[in-house]
mmCIF file with all atom_site columns, C-alpha atoms in Angstrom:
data_model
loop_
_atom_site.group_PDB
_atom_site.id
_atom_site.type_symbol
_atom_site.label_atom_id
_atom_site.label_alt_id
_atom_site.label_comp_id
_atom_site.label_asym_id
_atom_site.label_entity_id
_atom_site.label_seq_id
_atom_site.pdbx_PDB_ins_code
_atom_site.Cartn_x
_atom_site.Cartn_y
_atom_site.Cartn_z
_atom_site.occupancy
_atom_site.B_iso_or_equiv
_atom_site.pdbx_formal_charge
_atom_site.auth_seq_id
_atom_site.auth_comp_id
_atom_site.auth_asym_id
_atom_site.auth_atom_id
_atom_site.pdbx_PDB_model_num
ATOM 1  C CA . MET Z 1 1  ? 73.830  120.699 116.832 1.00 47.00 ? 1  MET Z CA 1
ATOM 2  C CA . SER Z 1 2  ? 76.488  118.130 116.126 1.00 65.00 ? 2  SER Z CA 1
ATOM 3  C CA . ASP Z 1 3  ? 75.937  117.517 112.404 1.00 75.00 ? 3  ASP Z CA 1
ATOM 4  C CA . ILE Z 1 4  ? 78.294  119.132 109.895 1.00 77.00 ? 4  ILE Z CA 1
ATOM 5  C CA . ASP Z 1 5  ? 78.197  118.667 106.134 1.00 75.00 ? 5  ASP Z CA 1
ATOM 6  C CA . SER Z 1 6  ? 81.147  116.422 105.219 1.00 77.00 ? 6  SER Z CA 1
ATOM 7  C CA . LYS Z 1 7  ? 81.673  118.528 102.095 1.00 79.00 ? 7  LYS Z CA 1
ATOM 8  C CA . GLU Z 1 8  ? 82.291  121.600 104.310 1.00 80.00 ? 8  GLU Z CA 1
ATOM 9  C CA . ILE Z 1 9  ? 84.928  119.697 106.258 1.00 79.00 ? 9  ILE Z CA 1
ATOM 10 C CA . LEU Z 1 10 ? 86.673  118.497 103.099 1.00 78.00 ? 10 LEU Z CA 1
ATOM 11 C CA . ALA Z 1 11 ? 86.537  122.014 101.619 1.00 79.00 ? 11 ALA Z CA 1
ATOM 12 C CA . HIS Z 1 12 ? 88.241  123.381 104.751 1.00 78.00 ? 12 HIS Z CA 1
ATOM 13 C CA . LEU Z 1 13 ? 90.966  120.718 104.594 1.00 77.00 ? 13 LEU Z CA 1
ATOM 14 C CA . ASN Z 1 14 ? 91.544  121.211 100.879 1.00 77.00 ? 14 ASN Z CA 1
ATOM 15 C CA . LYS Z 1 15 ? 92.108  124.971 101.424 1.00 81.00 ? 15 LYS Z CA 1
ATOM 16 C CA . MET Z 1 16 ? 95.428  124.117 103.057 1.00 78.00 ? 16 MET Z CA 1
ATOM 17 C CA . PRO Z 1 17 ? 97.717  123.884 99.998  1.00 76.00 ? 17 PRO Z CA 1
ATOM 18 C CA . HIS Z 1 18 ? 100.946 123.136 101.874 1.00 71.00 ? 18 HIS Z CA 1
ATOM 19 C CA . THR Z 1 19 ? 99.524  120.237 103.844 1.00 71.00 ? 19 THR Z CA 1
ATOM 20 C CA . PRO Z 1 20 ? 100.209 116.739 102.483 1.00 74.00 ? 20 PRO Z CA 1
ATOM 21 C CA . LYS Z 1 21 ? 96.931  114.966 101.731 1.00 81.00 ? 21 LYS Z CA 1
ATOM 22 C CA . SER Z 1 22 ? 98.325  111.466 102.206 1.00 89.00 ? 22 SER Z CA 1
ATOM 23 C CA . CYS Z 1 23 ? 98.422  109.638 105.541 1.00 92.00 ? 23 CYS Z CA 1
ATOM 24 C CA . LYS Z 1 24 ? 101.740 110.065 107.337 1.00 92.00 ? 24 LYS Z CA 1
ATOM 25 C CA . PHE Z 1 25 ? 101.670 106.444 108.505 1.00 94.00 ? 25 PHE Z CA 1
ATOM 26 C CA . CYS Z 1 26 ? 100.664 104.387 105.459 1.00 97.00 ? 26 CYS Z CA 1
ATOM 27 C CA . GLY Z 1 27 ? 100.829 106.889 102.576 1.00 95.00 ? 27 GLY Z CA 1
ATOM 28 C CA . ALA Z 1 28 ? 97.225  106.329 101.464 1.00 95.00 ? 28 ALA Z CA 1
ATOM 29 C CA . ASN Z 1 29 ? 94.996  109.193 100.389 1.00 89.00 ? 29 ASN Z CA 1
ATOM 30 C CA . ASP Z 1 30 ? 91.754  107.539 101.463 1.00 90.00 ? 30 ASP Z CA 1
ATOM 31 C CA . TRP Z 1 31 ? 90.069  109.470 104.260 1.00 88.00 ? 31 TRP Z CA 1
ATOM 32 C CA . ALA Z 1 32 ? 86.697  109.067 105.964 1.00 89.00 ? 32 ALA Z CA 1
ATOM 33 C CA . VAL Z 1 33 ? 85.032  112.170 107.335 1.00 87.00 ? 33 VAL Z CA 1
ATOM 34 C CA . VAL Z 1 34 ? 82.156  111.711 109.744 1.00 83.00 ? 34 VAL Z CA 1
ATOM 35 C CA . GLY Z 1 35 ? 79.777  114.659 109.544 1.00 85.00 ? 35 GLY Z CA 1
ATOM 36 C CA . LYS Z 1 36 ? 79.601  114.950 113.327 1.00 89.00 ? 36 LYS Z CA 1
ATOM 37 C CA . VAL Z 1 37 ? 81.273  117.140 115.909 1.00 92.00 ? 37 VAL Z CA 1
ATOM 38 C CA . PHE Z 1 38 ? 82.569  115.415 119.031 1.00 93.00 ? 38 PHE Z CA 1
ATOM 39 C CA . GLU Z 1 39 ? 83.696  116.740 122.399 1.00 92.00 ? 39 GLU Z CA 1
ATOM 40 C CA . LEU Z 1 40 ? 87.258  116.495 123.642 1.00 91.00 ? 40 LEU Z CA 1
ATOM 41 C CA . ARG Z 1 41 ? 87.846  117.367 127.264 1.00 87.00 ? 41 ARG Z CA 1
ATOM 42 C CA . GLU Z 1 42 ? 90.551  116.970 129.861 1.00 83.00 ? 42 GLU Z CA 1
ATOM 43 C CA . PHE Z 1 43 ? 90.095  113.946 132.099 1.00 78.00 ? 43 PHE Z CA 1
ATOM 44 C CA . HIS Z 1 44 ? 89.515  114.742 135.784 1.00 74.00 ? 44 HIS Z CA 1
ATOM 45 C CA . ASN Z 1 45 ? 87.612  111.659 136.986 1.00 73.00 ? 45 ASN Z CA 1
ATOM 46 C CA . SER Z 1 46 ? 84.568  113.855 136.459 1.00 66.00 ? 46 SER Z CA 1
ATOM 47 C CA . ALA Z 1 47 ? 83.252  115.774 133.475 1.00 60.00 ? 47 ALA Z CA 1
ATOM 48 C CA . ALA Z 1 48 ? 81.968  118.643 135.593 1.00 69.00 ? 48 ALA Z CA 1
ATOM 49 C CA . GLY Z 1 49 ? 83.709  121.921 134.884 1.00 72.00 ? 49 GLY Z CA 1
ATOM 50 C CA . SER Z 1 50 ? 86.091  120.612 132.236 1.00 77.00 ? 50 SER Z CA 1
ATOM 51 C CA . PRO Z 1 51 ? 86.550  122.862 129.197 1.00 84.00 ? 51 PRO Z CA 1
ATOM 52 C CA . ILE Z 1 52 ? 85.294  121.323 125.958 1.00 89.00 ? 52 ILE Z CA 1
ATOM 53 C CA . ILE Z 1 53 ? 87.000  121.445 122.569 1.00 92.00 ? 53 ILE Z CA 1
ATOM 54 C CA . PRO Z 1 54 ? 84.706  120.577 119.639 1.00 94.00 ? 54 PRO Z CA 1
ATOM 55 C CA . VAL Z 1 55 ? 86.574  118.294 117.237 1.00 94.00 ? 55 VAL Z CA 1
ATOM 56 C CA . ILE Z 1 56 ? 85.906  116.727 113.853 1.00 91.00 ? 56 ILE Z CA 1
ATOM 57 C CA . PRO Z 1 57 ? 87.534  113.309 113.353 1.00 92.00 ? 57 PRO Z CA 1
ATOM 58 C CA . VAL Z 1 58 ? 89.055  112.339 110.011 1.00 91.00 ? 58 VAL Z CA 1
ATOM 59 C CA . THR Z 1 59 ? 90.179  108.706 109.728 1.00 94.00 ? 59 THR Z CA 1
ATOM 60 C CA . CYS Z 1 60 ? 92.476  106.969 107.256 1.00 95.00 ? 60 CYS Z CA 1
ATOM 61 C CA . ASN Z 1 61 ? 90.488  104.098 105.744 1.00 96.00 ? 61 ASN Z CA 1
ATOM 62 C CA . GLN Z 1 62 ? 93.665  102.046 105.223 1.00 97.00 ? 62 GLN Z CA 1
ATOM 63 C CA . CYS Z 1 63 ? 95.454  102.081 108.591 1.00 98.00 ? 63 CYS Z CA 1
ATOM 64 C CA . GLY Z 1 64 ? 93.011  103.789 110.963 1.00 97.00 ? 64 GLY Z CA 1
ATOM 65 C CA . ASN Z 1 65 ? 95.174  106.841 111.677 1.00 97.00 ? 65 ASN Z CA 1
ATOM 66 C CA . LEU Z 1 66 ? 92.875  109.382 113.324 1.00 95.00 ? 66 LEU Z CA 1
ATOM 67 C CA . LEU Z 1 67 ? 93.229  113.152 112.908 1.00 92.00 ? 67 LEU Z CA 1
ATOM 68 C CA . LEU Z 1 68 ? 91.218  115.599 115.010 1.00 93.00 ? 68 LEU Z CA 1
ATOM 69 C CA . PHE Z 1 69 ? 90.460  119.100 113.733 1.00 91.00 ? 69 PHE Z CA 1
ATOM 70 C CA . ASN Z 1 70 ? 89.219  121.880 115.982 1.00 91.00 ? 70 ASN Z CA 1
ATOM 71 C CA . ALA Z 1 71 ? 85.726  122.698 114.706 1.00 91.00 ? 71 ALA Z CA 1
ATOM 72 C CA . ILE Z 1 72 ? 85.888  126.299 115.975 1.00 91.00 ? 72 ILE Z CA 1
ATOM 73 C CA . ALA Z 1 73 ? 89.232  127.044 114.298 1.00 88.00 ? 73 ALA Z CA 1
ATOM 74 C CA . ALA Z 1 74 ? 87.843  125.512 111.095 1.00 86.00 ? 74 ALA Z CA 1
ATOM 75 C CA . LYS Z 1 75 ? 84.869  127.884 111.416 1.00 85.00 ? 75 LYS Z CA 1
ATOM 76 C CA . LEU Z 1 76 ? 82.456  124.978 111.181 1.00 84.00 ? 76 LEU Z CA 1
ATOM 77 C CA . VAL Z 1 77 ? 80.823  125.720 114.551 1.00 83.00 ? 77 VAL Z CA 1
ATOM 78 C CA . LYS Z 1 78 ? 80.445  128.913 116.560 1.00 75.00 ? 78 LYS Z CA 1
#
């Protein structure tokens, strides 16, 4: 299961009232949310045994700044 409803991701991000919604690099408020969960792991020349962190990427459509949110902490995966 790697599909997540983009609306769920945006709802989670919008719950954070003290977080600026604009991009820290270009100032735009134009974000793309891919409704997929990706794996982030430490590089060891081999994937075997590396812990996995499920992340949801959010990309600024203007400059390409990429933010990664932990999908477990966001309660979007178990």
